[in-house]
mmCIF file of C-alpha atoms in Angstrom:
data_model
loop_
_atom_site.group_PDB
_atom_site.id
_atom_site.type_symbol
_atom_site.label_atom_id
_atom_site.label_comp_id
_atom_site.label_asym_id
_atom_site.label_seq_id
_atom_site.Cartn_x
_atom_site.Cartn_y
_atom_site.Cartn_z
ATOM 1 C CA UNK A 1 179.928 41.165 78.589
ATOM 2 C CA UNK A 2 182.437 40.017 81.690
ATOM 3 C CA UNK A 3 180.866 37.494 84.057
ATOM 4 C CA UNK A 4 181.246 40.825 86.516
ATOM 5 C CA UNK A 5 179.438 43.205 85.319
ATOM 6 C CA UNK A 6 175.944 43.310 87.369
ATOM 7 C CA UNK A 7 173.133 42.843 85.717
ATOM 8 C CA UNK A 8 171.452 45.958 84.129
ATOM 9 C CA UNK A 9 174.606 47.164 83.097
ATOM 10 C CA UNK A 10 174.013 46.527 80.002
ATOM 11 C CA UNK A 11 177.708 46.308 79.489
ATOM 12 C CA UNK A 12 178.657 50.692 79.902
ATOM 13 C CA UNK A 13 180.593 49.892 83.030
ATOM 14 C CA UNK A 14 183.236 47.224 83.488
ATOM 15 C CA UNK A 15 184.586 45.874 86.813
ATOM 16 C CA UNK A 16 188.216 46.346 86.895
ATOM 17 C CA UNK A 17 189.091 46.053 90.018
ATOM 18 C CA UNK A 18 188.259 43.809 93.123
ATOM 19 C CA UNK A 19 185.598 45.961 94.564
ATOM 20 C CA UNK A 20 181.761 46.426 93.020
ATOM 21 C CA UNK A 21 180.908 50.361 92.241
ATOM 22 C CA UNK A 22 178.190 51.448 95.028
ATOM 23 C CA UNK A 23 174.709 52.150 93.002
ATOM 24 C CA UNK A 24 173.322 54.895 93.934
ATOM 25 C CA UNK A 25 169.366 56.178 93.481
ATOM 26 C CA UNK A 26 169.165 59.420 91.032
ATOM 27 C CA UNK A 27 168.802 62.673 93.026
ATOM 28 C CA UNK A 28 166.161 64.289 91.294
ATOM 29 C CA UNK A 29 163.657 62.284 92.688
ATOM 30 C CA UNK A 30 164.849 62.874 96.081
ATOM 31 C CA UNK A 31 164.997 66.861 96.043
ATOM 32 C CA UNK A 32 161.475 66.267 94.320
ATOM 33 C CA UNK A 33 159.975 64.311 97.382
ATOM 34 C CA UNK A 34 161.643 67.125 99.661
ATOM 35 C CA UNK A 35 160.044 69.895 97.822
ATOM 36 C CA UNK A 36 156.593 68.646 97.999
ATOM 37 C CA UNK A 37 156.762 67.701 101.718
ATOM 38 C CA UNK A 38 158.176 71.676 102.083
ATOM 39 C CA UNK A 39 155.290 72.921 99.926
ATOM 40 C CA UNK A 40 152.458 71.180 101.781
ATOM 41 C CA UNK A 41 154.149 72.177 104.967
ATOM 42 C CA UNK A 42 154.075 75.490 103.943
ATOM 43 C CA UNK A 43 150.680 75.350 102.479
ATOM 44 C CA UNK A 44 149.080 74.125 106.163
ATOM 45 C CA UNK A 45 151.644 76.678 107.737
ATOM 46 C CA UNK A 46 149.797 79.746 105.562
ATOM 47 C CA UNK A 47 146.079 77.981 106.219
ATOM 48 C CA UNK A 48 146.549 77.964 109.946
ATOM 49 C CA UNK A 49 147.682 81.418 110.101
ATOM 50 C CA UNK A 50 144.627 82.471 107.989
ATOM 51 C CA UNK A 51 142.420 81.022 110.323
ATOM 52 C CA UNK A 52 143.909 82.424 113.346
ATOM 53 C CA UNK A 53 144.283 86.187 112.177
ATOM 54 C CA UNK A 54 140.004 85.268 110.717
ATOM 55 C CA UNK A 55 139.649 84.371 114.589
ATOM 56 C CA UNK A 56 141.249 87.602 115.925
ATOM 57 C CA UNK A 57 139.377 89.609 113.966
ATOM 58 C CA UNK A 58 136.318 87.975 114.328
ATOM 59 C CA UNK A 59 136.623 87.643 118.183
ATOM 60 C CA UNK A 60 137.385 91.530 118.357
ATOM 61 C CA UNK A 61 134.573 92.441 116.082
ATOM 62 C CA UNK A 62 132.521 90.780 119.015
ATOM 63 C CA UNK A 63 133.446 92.319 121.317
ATOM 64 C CA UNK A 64 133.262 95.781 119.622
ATOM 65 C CA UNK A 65 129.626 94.990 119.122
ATOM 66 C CA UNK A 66 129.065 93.584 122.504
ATOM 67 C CA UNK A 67 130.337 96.908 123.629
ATOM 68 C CA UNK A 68 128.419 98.898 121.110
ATOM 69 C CA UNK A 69 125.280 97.239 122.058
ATOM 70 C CA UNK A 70 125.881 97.485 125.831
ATOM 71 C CA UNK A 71 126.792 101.170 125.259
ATOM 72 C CA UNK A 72 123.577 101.666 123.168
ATOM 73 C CA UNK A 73 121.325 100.232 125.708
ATOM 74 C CA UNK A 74 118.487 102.038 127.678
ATOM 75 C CA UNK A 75 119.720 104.092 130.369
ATOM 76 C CA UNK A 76 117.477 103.569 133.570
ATOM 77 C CA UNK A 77 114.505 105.147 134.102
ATOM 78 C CA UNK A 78 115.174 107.373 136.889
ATOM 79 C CA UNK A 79 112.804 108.005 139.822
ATOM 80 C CA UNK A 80 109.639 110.508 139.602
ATOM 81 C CA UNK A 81 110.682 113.524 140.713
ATOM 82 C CA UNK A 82 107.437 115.813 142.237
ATOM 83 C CA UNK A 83 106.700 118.867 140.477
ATOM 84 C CA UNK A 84 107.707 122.283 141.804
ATOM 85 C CA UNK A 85 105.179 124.033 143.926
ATOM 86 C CA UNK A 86 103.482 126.892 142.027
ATOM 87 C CA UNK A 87 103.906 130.439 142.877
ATOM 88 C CA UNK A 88 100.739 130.759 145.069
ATOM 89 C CA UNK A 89 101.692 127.937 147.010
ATOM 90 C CA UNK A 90 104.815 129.798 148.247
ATOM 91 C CA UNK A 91 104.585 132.521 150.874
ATOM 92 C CA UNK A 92 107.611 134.954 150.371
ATOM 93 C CA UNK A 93 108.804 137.696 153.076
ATOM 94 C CA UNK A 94 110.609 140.637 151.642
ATOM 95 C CA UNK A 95 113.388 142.486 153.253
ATOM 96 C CA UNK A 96 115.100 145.145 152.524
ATOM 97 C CA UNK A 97 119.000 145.074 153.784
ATOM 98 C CA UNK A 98 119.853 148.097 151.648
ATOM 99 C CA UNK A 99 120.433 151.633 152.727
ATOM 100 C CA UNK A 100 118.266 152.718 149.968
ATOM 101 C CA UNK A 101 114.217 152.989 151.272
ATOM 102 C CA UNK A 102 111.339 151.467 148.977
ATOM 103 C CA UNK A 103 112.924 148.075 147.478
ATOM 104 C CA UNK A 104 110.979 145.843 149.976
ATOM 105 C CA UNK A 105 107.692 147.275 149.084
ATOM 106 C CA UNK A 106 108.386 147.368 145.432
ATOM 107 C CA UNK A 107 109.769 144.167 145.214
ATOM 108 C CA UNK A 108 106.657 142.179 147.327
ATOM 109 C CA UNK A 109 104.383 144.257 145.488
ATOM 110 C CA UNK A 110 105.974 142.802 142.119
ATOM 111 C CA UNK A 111 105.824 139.241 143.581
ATOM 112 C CA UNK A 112 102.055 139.191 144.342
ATOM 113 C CA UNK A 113 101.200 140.215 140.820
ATOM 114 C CA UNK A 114 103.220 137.342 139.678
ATOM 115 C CA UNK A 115 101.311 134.838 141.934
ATOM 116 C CA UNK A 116 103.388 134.733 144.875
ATOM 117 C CA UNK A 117 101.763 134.923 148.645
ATOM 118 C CA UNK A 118 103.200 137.458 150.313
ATOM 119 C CA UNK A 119 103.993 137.400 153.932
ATOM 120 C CA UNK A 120 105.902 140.375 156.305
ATOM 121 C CA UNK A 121 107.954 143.542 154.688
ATOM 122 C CA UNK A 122 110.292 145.189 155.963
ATOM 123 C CA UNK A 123 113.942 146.039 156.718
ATOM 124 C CA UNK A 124 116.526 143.149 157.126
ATOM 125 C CA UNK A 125 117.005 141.885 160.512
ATOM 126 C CA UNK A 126 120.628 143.046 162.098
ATOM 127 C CA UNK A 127 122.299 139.891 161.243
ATOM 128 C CA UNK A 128 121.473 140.730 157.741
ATOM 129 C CA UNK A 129 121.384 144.364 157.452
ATOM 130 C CA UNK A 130 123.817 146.146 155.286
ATOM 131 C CA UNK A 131 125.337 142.497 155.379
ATOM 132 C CA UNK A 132 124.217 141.217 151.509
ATOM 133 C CA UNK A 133 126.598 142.249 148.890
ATOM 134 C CA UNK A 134 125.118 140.536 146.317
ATOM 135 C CA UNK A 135 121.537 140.750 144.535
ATOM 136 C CA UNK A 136 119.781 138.991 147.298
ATOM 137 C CA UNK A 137 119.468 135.940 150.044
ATOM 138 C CA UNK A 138 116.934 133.511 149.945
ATOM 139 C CA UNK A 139 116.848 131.867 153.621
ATOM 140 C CA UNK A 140 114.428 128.961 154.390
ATOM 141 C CA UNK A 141 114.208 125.827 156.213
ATOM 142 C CA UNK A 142 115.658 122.521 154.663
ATOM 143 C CA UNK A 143 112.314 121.600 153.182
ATOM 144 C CA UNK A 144 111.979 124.676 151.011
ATOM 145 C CA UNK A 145 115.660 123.453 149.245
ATOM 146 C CA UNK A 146 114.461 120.268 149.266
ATOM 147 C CA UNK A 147 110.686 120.378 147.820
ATOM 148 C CA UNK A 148 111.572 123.183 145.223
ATOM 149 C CA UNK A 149 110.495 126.508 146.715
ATOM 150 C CA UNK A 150 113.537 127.873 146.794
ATOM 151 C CA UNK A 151 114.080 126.800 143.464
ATOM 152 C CA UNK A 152 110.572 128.461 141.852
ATOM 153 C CA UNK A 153 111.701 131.955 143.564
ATOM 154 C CA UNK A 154 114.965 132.270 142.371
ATOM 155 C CA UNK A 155 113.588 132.119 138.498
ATOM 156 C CA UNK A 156 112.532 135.960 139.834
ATOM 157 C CA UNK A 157 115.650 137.032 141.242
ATOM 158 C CA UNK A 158 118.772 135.496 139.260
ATOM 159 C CA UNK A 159 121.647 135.355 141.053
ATOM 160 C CA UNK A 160 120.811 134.924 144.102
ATOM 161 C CA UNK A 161 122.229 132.964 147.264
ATOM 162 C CA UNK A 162 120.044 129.872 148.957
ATOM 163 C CA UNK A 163 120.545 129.693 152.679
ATOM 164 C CA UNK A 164 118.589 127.175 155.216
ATOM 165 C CA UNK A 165 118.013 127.520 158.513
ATOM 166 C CA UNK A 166 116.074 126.196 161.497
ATOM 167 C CA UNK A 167 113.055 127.055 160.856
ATOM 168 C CA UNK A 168 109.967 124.795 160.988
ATOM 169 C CA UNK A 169 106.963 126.731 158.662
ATOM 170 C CA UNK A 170 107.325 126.872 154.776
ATOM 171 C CA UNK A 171 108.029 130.646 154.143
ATOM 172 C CA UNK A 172 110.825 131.931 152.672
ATOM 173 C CA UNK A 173 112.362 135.251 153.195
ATOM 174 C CA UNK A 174 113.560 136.808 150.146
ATOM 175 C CA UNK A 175 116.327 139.518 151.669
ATOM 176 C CA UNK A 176 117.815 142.436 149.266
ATOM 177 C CA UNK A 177 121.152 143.100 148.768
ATOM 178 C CA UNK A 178 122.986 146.367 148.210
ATOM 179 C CA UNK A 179 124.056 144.593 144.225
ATOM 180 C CA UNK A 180 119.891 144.817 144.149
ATOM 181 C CA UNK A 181 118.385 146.889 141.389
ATOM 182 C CA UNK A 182 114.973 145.367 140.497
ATOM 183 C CA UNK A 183 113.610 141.691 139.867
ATOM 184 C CA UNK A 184 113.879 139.985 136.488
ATOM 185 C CA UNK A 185 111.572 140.457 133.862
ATOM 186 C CA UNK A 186 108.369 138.765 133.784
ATOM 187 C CA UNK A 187 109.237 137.823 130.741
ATOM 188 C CA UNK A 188 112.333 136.021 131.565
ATOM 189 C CA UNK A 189 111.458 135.143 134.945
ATOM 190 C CA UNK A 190 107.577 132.815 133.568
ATOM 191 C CA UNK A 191 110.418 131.272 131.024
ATOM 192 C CA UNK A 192 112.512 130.221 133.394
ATOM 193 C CA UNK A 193 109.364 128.510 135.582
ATOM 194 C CA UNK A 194 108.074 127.335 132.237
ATOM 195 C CA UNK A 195 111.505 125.136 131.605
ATOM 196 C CA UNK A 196 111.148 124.369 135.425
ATOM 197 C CA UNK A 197 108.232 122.573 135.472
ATOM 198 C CA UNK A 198 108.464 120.696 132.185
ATOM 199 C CA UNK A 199 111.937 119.769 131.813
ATOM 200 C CA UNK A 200 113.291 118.622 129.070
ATOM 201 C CA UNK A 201 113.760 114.874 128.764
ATOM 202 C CA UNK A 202 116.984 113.065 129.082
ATOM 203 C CA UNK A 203 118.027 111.137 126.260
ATOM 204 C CA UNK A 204 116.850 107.448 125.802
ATOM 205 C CA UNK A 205 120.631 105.828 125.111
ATOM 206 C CA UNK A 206 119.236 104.099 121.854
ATOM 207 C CA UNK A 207 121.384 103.996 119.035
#
């Protein structure tokens, strides 16, 4: 073995010139270092993505049931609203604005079998007159709107038109169109008070 070969040579290489060969480290371990720093790098890449598409999914499941439950909630109660006056508590006056003679008669004596009070009959004041195409006009003052009258009489007469005016006592005047053939049935008409004064109840807004 020459005096210049380095030690650990074990004698394979041999200096010839004036210069030492540079020693270099193996590769392999290098690329294996790299590749393990690029796998756990990946690895806590992939983990933290995990967690933030679990928090994104989790934070919007939240806030679907957060809406869900705020949807399903109880609605408020609303306020008591008074019954409807009954028939007998109502005083109706019938006129007849028709060219055809009878209706008022008929029609108020129809009403008091049904339980209303009956006031005056008659013929349709000018402003009215001849002047109702439809089935019939009720016309009261702002309370009889308001508390339910007008309401309770129209369940007799379907189809016909509410009108206030300045009046200050309760009765109502029930006025006959020329479109006016006869009241409803009492059939129909009790049904229609019937779903009047029980109505049915609004739902609760529980899921």
């Amino acid at each position: 073995m020459s005096m210049l070969t380095p030690p650990g040579m074990g004698g394979k290489y041999r200096i010839t010139g004036a210069k030492y060969p540079r020693m270099r480290r193996p590769r392999n371990r290098r690329r294996i270092v790299v590749a393990a720093v690029a796998a756990v790098v990946a690895l806590g890449l992939a983990g933290w993505g995990t967690l933030q598409l679990i928090d994104v999914f989790t934070s919007d499941s939240k806030k679907t049931a957060a809406g869900a439950k705020k949807d399903c909630g109880p609605t408020p109660t609303p306020s008591a609203v008074p019954p409807p006056p009954k028939p007998g508590q109502i005083t109706v006056n019938v006129y007849n604005a028709t060219p055809r003679g009878g209706l008022a008669k008929a029609a108020a004596d129809e009403l008091k079998k049904r339980g209303f009070a009956i006031g005056k009959v008659g013929n349709a004041p000018p402003a009215y007159d001849k002047k109702v195409p439809g089935a019939g006009i009720l016309l009261g003052a702002p309370e009889a709107q308001q508390g339910g009258a007008f309401r309770v009489l129209s369940t007799q007469l379907r189809g016909s038109l509410l009108k206030t005016d300045a009046r200050q006592t309760p009765d109502i005047d029930l006025i006959l169109g020329t479109a006016f053939k006869t009241l409803d049935t009492k059939k129909d008409a009790d049904a229609a008070l019937a779903i009047l004064a029980n109505p049915a109840p609004a739902p609760s807004g529980k899921c």
